[in-house]
Every structure is written in structure tokens, then in C-alpha cells.
Amino acid sequence: GQNIDQPTEMTATEGAIVQINCTYQTSGFNGLFWYQQHAGEAPTFLSYNVLDGLEEKGRFSSFLSRSKGYSYLLLKELQMKDSASYLCAVLDSNYQLIWGAGTKLIIKP
Amino acid sequence: ETGVTQTPRHLVMGMTNKKSLKCEQHLGHNAMYWYKQSAKKPLELMFVYSLEERVENNIVPSRFSPECPNSSHLFLHLHTLQPEDSALYLCASSEKGTGEPGELFFGEGSRLTVL
């Protein structure tokens, strides 16, 4: 079967750095997405990786290793507004999105 | 208005009621989706419409009935629901090409409670 694993919850301190991991086992791979979802709000697109390596976008970076079936989302200089759930999703060989259950990130002052 | 809007934001219904969820997208996209989001579970794709035709119908109980009258509007008709159907129902749209679905734009969801 297809599976996406990410931690259920993480806690970090304002101003620090946090890394949210995502491992996947899917039938084929056509890219990996990260979405951010604040409580009671719509998920919003953060990043898309299809090639190995690190993609940086401001305070957020996303890394992909296809050989290891692994990605992480790196958040730097954490702010209270970064408290949210972070959803990892993989596009399989049929271009179907397989979703993880999301990681709830709690930022403490 | 911009983006994807969903109404109502909150809905409480009994198991014998009939109600509908509405979604409207103002992005000019050609594909629309219904997802179910339950606490601590992955998003579950329910229905996909591309160019107003249903192209995917995952194993969803018949008590959920989608309708896509045009490329900007999507409905989810609900009848004789069960308490386990209580969840957040998210609508999304994208520009679907021949391959990848592209970035999804989500609405804020309709929080459904079935008593």
C-alpha cells in the first residue's frame, strides 16, 4: 500500500529552527508537496519538489531525497504565526495525491 | 471575490436531514475537488471534476452526491448521513493539465456535525 509518515506533533521555540520530516512509500513518484494549514483555515501551498536537493523560499526550505523516500520542511527564525499544521503529500505514478496526516507545530515564546 | 469560497462554514444536521455544501472558485481553474478532513487523519479525496465531468469517484457512500453545474461551482448534496460523517469538508480547485494536477487552492472548509 501507499503510505506517508510524518510526526503528529512538534513543539519549538520562537526564533529557533525546526525540521519537519516526511517519509513516503508510494507507487511511483511525480513530486512532493508541502502545505500549511492554520487552525480553522484553508491549507495553502508552501513548496513543490520533484528533483533531489534543497529548495529555499525565504524562511522556509524544503528538501527531497528520492532514493531515500524522504523529505523535510525546514522553518527558520520561527514566529508565533508559524503555529499550524504542515501537510506532506506525494504525487504517485497515476498523478494521484497521497496525503500524510499532517504535523501540528506548536511555537512557544 | 477571489480564491475559493465555501458555504456554509458550519453545519449541524440530523441523520434524516438533507442539506448541501456549496463551493465557488474565482480562479478560472478547470478542475474542482471535494476532500474530507478528519482529525489526525490524511485528507481523503472524495470526488474530482475536470471540465465539469466527474473523472474520479473514490469509494464514497451514496449518501454523498456531488454536482458540478459549471467550471466555477461545485456542490456536495448530503442525505441520511451518519455521525461518523462529521468532519471538515474541503473544496479545492486547480489547473489540471495532461499530467500533474498542479497546485491545489483550497477553500476554508465546511465544518459538518451530524447528530
Coordinates of N, CA and C in Angstrom, one line a residue:
Chain A
G1 N 0.8 -1.2 0.0 CA 0.0 0.0 0.0 C 0.8 1.2 0.0
Q2 N 0.2 2.4 -0.2 CA 0.9 3.6 -0.2 C 0.8 4.3 1.2
N3 N 1.9 4.9 1.6 CA 2.0 5.4 2.9 C 2.8 6.7 3.0
I4 N 2.4 7.7 3.8 CA 3.1 8.9 4.1 C 3.2 9.0 5.6
D5 N 4.4 9.1 6.1 CA 4.6 9.2 7.5 C 5.2 10.6 7.9
Q6 N 4.6 11.2 8.9 CA 5.1 12.5 9.4 C 4.7 12.5 10.9
P7 N 5.6 13.2 11.7 CA 5.2 13.2 13.2 C 3.9 13.9 13.4
T8 N 3.2 13.5 14.4 CA 1.9 14.0 14.7 C 1.9 15.4 15.2
E9 N 2.9 15.7 16.1 CA 3.0 17.0 16.7 C 4.5 17.3 17.1
M10 N 4.8 18.6 16.9 CA 6.2 19.0 17.3 C 6.0 20.4 18.0
T11 N 7.0 20.6 18.9 CA 7.0 21.9 19.6 C 8.4 22.6 19.4
A12 N 8.4 23.9 19.2 CA 9.6 24.6 19.0 C 9.5 26.0 19.7
T13 N 10.6 26.6 19.8 CA 10.6 28.0 20.5 C 10.7 29.1 19.4
E14 N 10.1 30.2 19.7 CA 10.1 31.3 18.8 C 11.6 31.7 18.6
G15 N 11.9 32.0 17.3 CA 13.2 32.4 16.9 C 14.2 31.2 16.6
A16 N 13.7 30.0 16.9 CA 14.6 28.8 16.7 C 14.3 28.3 15.3
I17 N 14.9 27.1 15.0 CA 14.8 26.4 13.7 C 14.1 25.1 14.0
V18 N 13.2 24.6 13.1 CA 12.6 23.3 13.3 C 12.6 22.6 12.0
Q19 N 12.7 21.3 12.0 CA 12.7 20.5 10.8 C 11.6 19.4 10.9
I20 N 10.7 19.4 10.0 CA 9.5 18.5 10.0 C 9.8 17.5 8.9
N21 N 9.9 16.2 9.3 CA 10.3 15.1 8.3 C 9.0 14.5 7.8
C22 N 9.2 14.0 6.6 CA 8.2 13.2 5.9 C 8.8 12.1 5.1
T23 N 8.4 10.8 5.4 CA 8.9 9.7 4.6 C 7.7 9.1 3.9
Y24 N 8.0 8.6 2.7 CA 6.9 8.1 1.9 C 7.3 6.8 1.2
Q25 N 6.2 6.0 1.0 CA 6.3 4.7 0.2 C 5.1 4.8 -0.7
T26 N 5.4 5.0 -2.0 CA 4.3 5.2 -3.0 C 4.6 4.4 -4.2
S27 N 3.6 4.2 -5.0 CA 3.8 3.5 -6.3 C 4.1 4.6 -7.3
G28 N 5.4 4.8 -7.5 CA 5.9 5.9 -8.4 C 5.9 7.2 -7.6
F29 N 6.6 8.1 -8.3 CA 6.8 9.5 -7.7 C 6.8 10.5 -8.8
N30 N 6.0 11.5 -8.6 CA 5.9 12.6 -9.6 C 6.0 14.0 -8.8
G31 N 6.5 13.9 -7.6 CA 6.7 15.2 -6.9 C 6.1 15.1 -5.5
L32 N 6.6 16.0 -4.7 CA 6.2 16.1 -3.3 C 5.8 17.5 -2.9
F33 N 4.7 17.7 -2.3 CA 4.1 19.0 -1.9 C 4.2 19.2 -0.4
W34 N 4.3 20.4 0.1 CA 4.1 20.8 1.5 C 3.0 21.9 1.5
Y35 N 2.1 21.7 2.4 CA 1.0 22.7 2.6 C 1.0 23.1 4.0
Q36 N 0.6 24.3 4.3 CA 0.4 24.8 5.6 C -1.0 25.1 5.9
Q37 N -1.5 24.7 7.1 CA -2.9 24.9 7.4 C -3.0 25.4 8.8
H38 N -3.4 26.7 9.0 CA -3.7 27.2 10.3 C -5.1 26.7 10.7
A39 N -5.3 26.6 12.0 CA -6.5 26.1 12.6 C -7.7 26.9 12.1
G40 N -8.7 26.1 11.5 CA -9.9 26.7 11.0 C -9.7 27.4 9.7
E41 N -8.6 27.2 9.0 CA -8.4 27.9 7.7 C -8.1 26.9 6.6
A42 N -8.0 27.4 5.4 CA -7.7 26.5 4.3 C -6.2 26.2 4.2
P43 N -5.9 25.0 3.8 CA -4.5 24.6 3.5 C -4.0 25.5 2.4
T44 N -2.7 26.0 2.5 CA -2.1 26.8 1.5 C -0.8 26.2 1.1
F45 N -0.5 26.3 -0.2 CA 0.7 25.7 -0.8 C 2.0 26.4 -0.3
L46 N 2.9 25.6 0.1 CA 4.2 26.1 0.5 C 5.3 25.8 -0.5
S47 N 5.4 24.5 -0.9 CA 6.5 24.1 -1.8 C 6.2 22.9 -2.6
Y48 N 7.0 22.7 -3.7 CA 6.9 21.5 -4.5 C 8.3 21.1 -4.9
N49 N 8.6 19.8 -4.6 CA 9.9 19.3 -5.0 C 9.7 18.1 -5.9
V50 N 10.5 18.0 -7.0 CA 10.4 16.9 -7.8 C 11.8 16.3 -8.1
L51 N 12.8 17.2 -7.9 CA 14.2 16.8 -8.0 C 14.9 16.8 -6.7
D52 N 15.9 16.0 -6.5 CA 16.7 15.9 -5.2 C 17.3 17.2 -4.9
G53 N 17.3 17.5 -3.6 CA 18.0 18.8 -3.2 C 17.2 19.7 -2.4
L54 N 17.7 20.8 -2.1 CA 17.1 21.8 -1.2 C 16.5 23.0 -2.0
E55 N 15.3 23.3 -1.8 CA 14.6 24.5 -2.4 C 14.4 25.5 -1.3
E56 N 14.9 26.7 -1.4 CA 14.8 27.7 -0.4 C 13.8 28.8 -0.8
K57 N 12.9 29.1 0.1 CA 12.0 30.2 -0.2 C 11.8 31.0 1.1
G58 N 12.6 32.0 1.3 CA 12.5 32.8 2.5 C 12.9 32.1 3.7
R59 N 12.1 32.1 4.7 CA 12.4 31.4 6.0 C 12.2 29.9 5.9
F60 N 11.5 29.5 4.8 CA 11.1 28.1 4.6 C 12.0 27.4 3.5
S61 N 12.4 26.2 3.8 CA 13.1 25.4 2.8 C 12.6 24.0 2.8
S62 N 12.6 23.4 1.6 CA 12.1 22.0 1.5 C 13.2 21.2 0.8
F63 N 13.4 20.0 1.4 CA 14.5 19.1 0.9 C 13.9 17.8 0.4
L64 N 14.4 17.2 -0.6 CA 13.9 15.9 -1.1 C 15.1 15.0 -1.4
S65 N 14.9 13.7 -1.0 CA 15.8 12.6 -1.4 C 14.9 11.5 -2.0
R66 N 14.9 11.4 -3.3 CA 14.0 10.4 -3.9 C 14.5 8.9 -3.6
S67 N 15.8 8.8 -3.5 CA 16.4 7.4 -3.2 C 16.0 6.9 -1.8
K68 N 15.9 7.9 -0.9 CA 15.5 7.5 0.5 C 14.0 7.6 0.8
G69 N 13.3 8.1 -0.2 CA 11.8 8.3 0.1 C 11.6 9.3 1.2
Y70 N 12.3 10.4 1.2 CA 12.4 11.3 2.4 C 12.4 12.7 1.9
S71 N 11.6 13.5 2.7 CA 11.6 15.0 2.6 C 11.6 15.6 3.9
Y72 N 12.1 16.8 4.0 CA 11.8 17.6 5.2 C 11.5 19.1 4.8
L73 N 10.8 19.7 5.7 CA 10.5 21.1 5.7 C 11.2 21.8 6.8
L74 N 12.0 22.8 6.5 CA 12.9 23.5 7.5 C 12.3 24.9 7.6
L75 N 12.0 25.2 8.9 CA 11.5 26.6 9.2 C 12.5 27.3 10.1
K76 N 13.0 28.4 9.6 CA 14.0 29.2 10.3 C 13.3 30.4 11.0
E77 N 14.0 31.0 12.0 CA 13.6 32.2 12.7 C 12.1 32.1 13.0
L78 N 11.7 31.1 13.7 CA 10.3 30.8 13.9 C 9.6 32.0 14.5
Q79 N 8.3 32.1 14.0 CA 7.5 33.2 14.6 C 6.2 32.5 15.1
M80 N 5.5 33.2 16.0 CA 4.3 32.7 16.6 C 3.3 32.3 15.5
K81 N 3.3 33.1 14.4 CA 2.3 32.8 13.3 C 2.6 31.5 12.6
D82 N 3.8 30.9 12.8 CA 4.1 29.6 12.2 C 3.4 28.5 12.8
S83 N 2.8 28.7 14.0 CA 2.0 27.6 14.6 C 0.9 27.2 13.7
A84 N 0.9 26.0 13.2 CA 0.0 25.5 12.2 C 0.2 24.0 12.0
S85 N -0.6 23.4 11.2 CA -0.3 22.0 10.7 C 0.3 22.1 9.4
Y86 N 1.3 21.2 9.2 CA 2.0 21.1 7.9 C 1.8 19.7 7.3
L87 N 1.2 19.8 6.1 CA 0.8 18.6 5.4 C 1.8 18.2 4.3
C88 N 2.2 17.0 4.3 CA 3.1 16.5 3.2 C 2.2 15.6 2.3
A89 N 2.4 15.8 1.0 CA 1.6 15.0 0.0 C 2.5 14.6 -1.2
V90 N 2.4 13.4 -1.6 CA 3.2 12.9 -2.7 C 2.3 12.6 -3.9
L91 N 2.8 12.9 -5.1 CA 2.1 12.7 -6.4 C 2.6 11.3 -6.9
D92 N 1.7 10.3 -7.0 CA 2.2 9.0 -7.3 C 2.2 8.8 -8.9
S93 N 2.5 7.6 -9.3 CA 2.7 7.4 -10.8 C 1.4 7.7 -11.6
N94 N 0.3 7.6 -10.9 CA -1.0 7.9 -11.6 C -1.4 9.4 -11.4
Y95 N -0.5 10.2 -10.9 CA -0.7 11.6 -10.6 C -1.9 11.8 -9.6
Q96 N -2.0 10.8 -8.7 CA -2.9 11.0 -7.6 C -2.1 11.5 -6.4
L97 N -2.7 12.4 -5.6 CA -2.0 12.9 -4.4 C -2.3 12.0 -3.2
I98 N -1.2 11.6 -2.6 CA -1.3 10.8 -1.4 C -0.9 11.7 -0.2
W99 N -1.7 11.8 0.7 CA -1.5 12.8 1.8 C -1.0 12.1 3.1
G100 N -0.2 12.8 3.8 CA 0.1 12.4 5.2 C -1.0 13.0 6.1
A101 N -0.9 12.6 7.4 CA -1.9 13.1 8.3 C -1.6 14.5 8.9
G102 N -0.5 15.0 8.6 CA -0.1 16.3 9.0 C 0.6 16.4 10.3
T103 N 1.5 17.4 10.5 CA 2.2 17.6 11.7 C 1.8 18.9 12.3
K104 N 1.3 18.9 13.5 CA 0.9 20.1 14.2 C 2.1 20.7 14.9
L105 N 2.4 21.9 14.5 CA 3.6 22.6 15.0 C 3.1 23.6 16.0
I106 N 3.7 23.5 17.2 CA 3.3 24.5 18.3 C 4.6 25.3 18.6
I107 N 4.4 26.6 18.5 CA 5.5 27.5 18.8 C 5.3 28.2 20.1
K108 N 6.3 28.1 21.0 CA 6.2 28.7 22.3 C 7.1 29.9 22.4
P109 N 6.7 30.9 23.2 CA 7.5 32.1 23.3 C 8.9 31.8 24.0
Chain B
E1 N -14.8 38.9 -5.5 CA -14.2 37.9 -4.6 C -13.1 37.1 -5.3
T2 N -12.2 36.6 -4.6 CA -11.1 35.9 -5.1 C -11.0 34.5 -4.4
G3 N -10.2 33.6 -5.1 CA -9.9 32.3 -4.5 C -11.1 31.4 -4.5
V4 N -11.2 30.5 -3.5 CA -12.2 29.5 -3.4 C -13.0 29.8 -2.1
T5 N -14.3 29.9 -2.3 CA -15.2 30.2 -1.2 C -16.2 29.0 -1.0
Q6 N -16.4 28.7 0.3 CA -17.3 27.6 0.6 C -18.4 28.1 1.6
T7 N -19.6 27.6 1.4 CA -20.7 27.9 2.3 C -21.5 26.6 2.5
P8 N -22.1 26.5 3.7 CA -21.9 27.3 4.9 C -20.5 26.9 5.5
R9 N -20.0 27.7 6.4 CA -18.8 27.4 7.1 C -19.1 26.3 8.2
H10 N -20.2 26.4 8.8 CA -20.6 25.4 9.8 C -22.0 24.9 9.5
L11 N -22.2 23.6 9.7 CA -23.5 23.0 9.5 C -23.7 21.9 10.5
V12 N -24.9 21.9 11.2 CA -25.3 20.8 12.1 C -26.5 20.3 11.5
M13 N -26.6 18.9 11.4 CA -27.8 18.3 10.8 C -28.0 17.0 11.5
G14 N -29.3 16.6 11.4 CA -29.7 15.3 12.0 C -29.5 14.3 10.9
M15 N -29.6 13.0 11.3 CA -29.4 11.9 10.3 C -30.4 11.8 9.2
T16 N -31.6 12.4 9.4 CA -32.6 12.3 8.4 C -32.7 13.6 7.5
N17 N -31.9 14.6 7.8 CA -31.9 15.8 7.0 C -31.3 15.7 5.7
K18 N -31.6 16.6 4.8 CA -31.0 16.8 3.5 C -30.4 18.2 3.5
K19 N -29.1 18.3 3.2 CA -28.5 19.6 3.1 C -27.5 19.6 1.9
S20 N -27.0 20.7 1.6 CA -26.0 20.8 0.5 C -24.9 21.8 0.9
L21 N -23.7 21.4 0.5 CA -22.5 22.3 0.7 C -22.2 22.9 -0.7
K22 N -21.8 24.1 -0.7 CA -21.5 24.8 -1.9 C -20.1 25.3 -2.0
C23 N -19.5 25.3 -3.2 CA -18.2 25.7 -3.4 C -18.1 26.6 -4.7
E24 N -17.4 27.7 -4.6 CA -17.3 28.5 -5.8 C -15.8 28.9 -6.0
Q25 N -15.3 28.8 -7.2 CA -13.9 29.2 -7.4 C -13.9 30.4 -8.4
H26 N -13.0 31.4 -8.1 CA -12.9 32.5 -9.0 C -11.5 32.6 -9.6
L27 N -10.9 31.5 -9.8 CA -9.5 31.4 -10.3 C -9.4 31.0 -11.8
G28 N -10.6 30.7 -12.4 CA -10.5 30.2 -13.8 C -9.9 28.8 -14.0
H29 N -9.9 28.0 -12.9 CA -9.4 26.7 -13.0 C -10.4 25.7 -13.7
N30 N -9.8 24.6 -14.2 CA -10.6 23.6 -14.9 C -10.9 22.4 -14.1
A31 N -10.5 22.3 -12.9 CA -10.7 21.1 -12.0 C -11.1 21.5 -10.6
M32 N -12.1 20.8 -10.1 CA -12.5 21.0 -8.7 C -12.6 19.7 -7.9
Y33 N -12.4 19.8 -6.6 CA -12.3 18.6 -5.8 C -13.1 18.7 -4.5
W34 N -13.6 17.6 -4.0 CA -14.1 17.5 -2.6 C -13.2 16.6 -1.8
Y35 N -12.7 17.1 -0.7 CA -11.9 16.3 0.2 C -12.7 16.3 1.6
K36 N -12.4 15.2 2.3 CA -12.9 15.0 3.7 C -11.7 15.1 4.6
Q37 N -11.7 15.9 5.6 CA -10.6 16.0 6.6 C -11.1 15.7 8.0
S38 N -10.6 14.6 8.5 CA -11.0 14.2 9.9 C -9.7 14.4 10.7
A39 N -9.9 14.6 12.0 CA -8.8 14.9 13.0 C -7.8 13.8 12.9
K40 N -6.5 14.2 12.8 CA -5.4 13.3 12.8 C -5.4 12.2 11.7
K41 N -6.1 12.5 10.6 CA -6.1 11.6 9.5 C -5.7 12.3 8.2
P42 N -5.2 11.6 7.3 CA -4.9 12.2 6.0 C -6.1 12.7 5.3
L43 N -5.9 13.7 4.5 CA -7.0 14.2 3.6 C -7.5 13.0 2.7
E44 N -8.8 12.9 2.7 CA -9.4 11.8 1.8 C -10.1 12.5 0.6
L45 N -9.6 12.1 -0.6 CA -10.2 12.6 -1.8 C -11.6 11.9 -2.0
M46 N -12.6 12.7 -2.2 CA -14.0 12.1 -2.4 C -14.3 12.1 -3.9
F47 N -14.2 13.3 -4.5 CA -14.7 13.5 -5.9 C -13.7 14.5 -6.6
V48 N -13.6 14.2 -7.9 CA -12.8 15.1 -8.7 C -13.7 15.4 -10.0
Y49 N -13.8 16.7 -10.3 CA -14.4 17.1 -11.6 C -13.4 17.8 -12.4
S50 N -13.2 17.4 -13.7 CA -12.4 18.1 -14.6 C -13.2 18.5 -15.8
L51 N -13.2 19.8 -16.1 CA -14.0 20.3 -17.2 C -15.5 19.9 -17.0
E52 N -15.9 19.9 -15.8 CA -17.3 19.7 -15.4 C -17.7 18.2 -15.5
E53 N -16.8 17.3 -15.8 CA -17.1 15.9 -15.9 C -16.4 15.2 -14.7
R54 N -17.1 14.3 -14.0 CA -16.6 13.6 -12.9 C -15.5 12.6 -13.5
V55 N -14.3 12.8 -13.1 CA -13.2 11.9 -13.6 C -12.8 10.9 -12.6
E56 N -13.2 11.1 -11.4 CA -12.7 10.1 -10.3 C -13.8 10.1 -9.3
N57 N -14.2 8.9 -8.9 CA -15.2 8.7 -7.9 C -14.7 7.7 -6.9
N58 N -14.0 8.1 -5.9 CA -13.4 7.1 -4.9 C -14.6 6.5 -4.2
I59 N -14.3 5.5 -3.4 CA -15.3 4.7 -2.7 C -15.9 5.6 -1.7
V60 N -17.0 6.3 -2.1 CA -17.7 7.2 -1.2 C -19.1 6.7 -1.1
P61 N -19.7 6.7 0.1 CA -21.1 6.2 0.3 C -22.0 7.1 -0.6
S62 N -23.1 6.4 -1.0 CA -24.1 7.1 -1.9 C -24.8 8.2 -1.2
R63 N -24.7 8.3 0.1 CA -25.4 9.4 0.8 C -24.7 10.7 0.5
F64 N -23.5 10.7 -0.1 CA -22.8 11.9 -0.6 C -23.0 11.9 -2.1
S65 N -23.6 13.0 -2.6 CA -23.8 13.2 -4.1 C -23.3 14.5 -4.6
P66 N -22.3 14.4 -5.5 CA -21.7 15.7 -6.0 C -22.5 16.2 -7.2
E67 N -22.3 17.5 -7.4 CA -22.9 18.1 -8.6 C -22.0 19.2 -9.1
C68 N -21.7 19.3 -10.4 CA -20.8 20.3 -10.9 C -21.5 21.0 -12.1
P69 N -22.3 22.0 -11.9 CA -23.1 22.6 -13.0 C -22.3 23.4 -14.0
N70 N -21.1 23.9 -13.5 CA -20.2 24.6 -14.5 C -18.8 24.6 -13.8
S71 N -17.9 25.1 -14.5 CA -16.5 25.0 -14.0 C -16.2 25.8 -12.8
S72 N -17.1 26.7 -12.4 CA -16.8 27.5 -11.2 C -17.6 27.1 -10.0
H73 N -18.5 26.2 -10.1 CA -19.3 25.8 -9.0 C -19.3 24.3 -8.8
L74 N -19.3 23.9 -7.5 CA -19.4 22.5 -7.1 C -20.2 22.4 -5.9
F75 N -21.1 21.4 -5.9 CA -22.0 21.1 -4.7 C -21.7 19.7 -4.2
L76 N -22.0 19.6 -2.9 CA -22.0 18.2 -2.3 C -23.3 18.1 -1.6
H77 N -24.2 17.3 -2.1 CA -25.5 17.1 -1.5 C -25.4 15.9 -0.5
L78 N -26.0 16.2 0.6 CA -25.9 15.3 1.8 C -27.3 14.8 2.2
H79 N -27.4 13.5 2.4 CA -28.7 13.0 2.9 C -28.5 11.7 3.7
T80 N -29.3 11.6 4.7 CA -29.2 10.4 5.6 C -27.8 10.1 6.1
L81 N -27.1 11.2 6.6 CA -25.8 11.0 7.0 C -25.7 10.2 8.3
Q82 N -24.5 9.8 8.6 CA -24.2 9.1 9.9 C -23.3 10.0 10.8
P83 N -23.3 9.8 12.1 CA -22.4 10.6 12.9 C -20.9 10.5 12.5
E84 N -20.5 9.4 12.0 CA -19.1 9.3 11.6 C -18.8 10.1 10.3
D85 N -19.8 10.7 9.7 CA -19.5 11.6 8.6 C -19.2 13.0 9.1
S86 N -19.3 13.3 10.4 CA -18.9 14.6 10.9 C -17.4 14.8 10.7
A87 N -17.1 15.9 10.0 CA -15.7 16.2 9.6 C -15.7 17.6 9.0
L88 N -14.5 18.0 8.5 CA -14.4 19.2 7.8 C -14.3 18.8 6.3
Y89 N -15.2 19.4 5.5 CA -15.2 19.1 4.1 C -14.6 20.3 3.3
L90 N -13.5 20.0 2.6 CA -12.7 21.0 1.9 C -13.0 20.9 0.4
C91 N -13.2 22.0 -0.2 CA -13.2 22.1 -1.6 C -11.9 22.7 -2.1
A92 N -11.5 22.2 -3.3 CA -10.2 22.8 -3.9 C -10.4 22.9 -5.4
S93 N -9.5 23.7 -6.0 CA -9.5 23.8 -7.4 C -8.1 23.8 -7.9
S94 N -7.9 23.5 -9.1 CA -6.5 23.5 -9.7 C -6.7 23.6 -11.3
E95 N -5.6 24.0 -11.9 CA -5.5 24.0 -13.3 C -4.9 22.6 -13.7
K96 N -5.7 21.7 -14.2 CA -5.3 20.4 -14.5 C -4.8 20.2 -15.9
G97 N -3.5 19.8 -16.1 CA -3.0 19.6 -17.4 C -3.1 18.1 -17.8
T98 N -2.3 17.6 -18.6 CA -2.3 16.2 -19.0 C -1.6 15.4 -18.0
G99 N -0.9 15.9 -17.1 CA -0.1 15.1 -16.1 C -0.5 15.6 -14.7
E100 N 0.5 16.2 -14.1 CA 0.3 16.6 -12.7 C -0.9 17.5 -12.5
P101 N -1.6 17.4 -11.3 CA -2.8 18.2 -11.1 C -2.4 19.7 -10.8
G102 N -1.2 20.0 -10.5 CA -0.9 21.4 -10.2 C -1.2 21.7 -8.8
E103 N -0.8 22.9 -8.4 CA -1.0 23.3 -7.0 C -2.5 23.4 -6.8
L104 N -2.9 22.9 -5.6 CA -4.3 23.0 -5.2 C -4.6 24.3 -4.4
F105 N -5.7 24.9 -4.7 CA -6.2 26.1 -4.0 C -7.4 25.6 -3.2
F106 N -7.3 25.7 -1.9 CA -8.4 25.2 -1.0 C -9.3 26.3 -0.5
G107 N -10.6 26.0 -0.3 CA -11.5 26.8 0.4 C -11.2 26.6 1.9
E108 N -11.9 27.4 2.8 CA -11.7 27.2 4.2 C -12.5 26.1 4.8
G109 N -13.3 25.5 4.0 CA -14.0 24.3 4.5 C -15.4 24.5 5.1
S110 N -16.1 23.4 5.1 CA -17.4 23.4 5.8 C -17.4 22.4 6.9
R111 N -17.5 22.9 8.2 CA -17.4 22.0 9.3 C -18.8 21.4 9.5
L112 N -18.9 20.1 9.3 CA -20.2 19.4 9.4 C -20.3 18.5 10.7
T113 N -21.3 18.7 11.4 CA -21.6 17.9 12.6 C -22.9 17.2 12.4
V114 N -22.9 15.8 12.4 CA -24.1 15.0 12.3 C -24.5 14.5 13.6
L115 N -25.7 14.8 14.0 CA -26.2 14.4 15.4 C -27.0 13.1 15.3

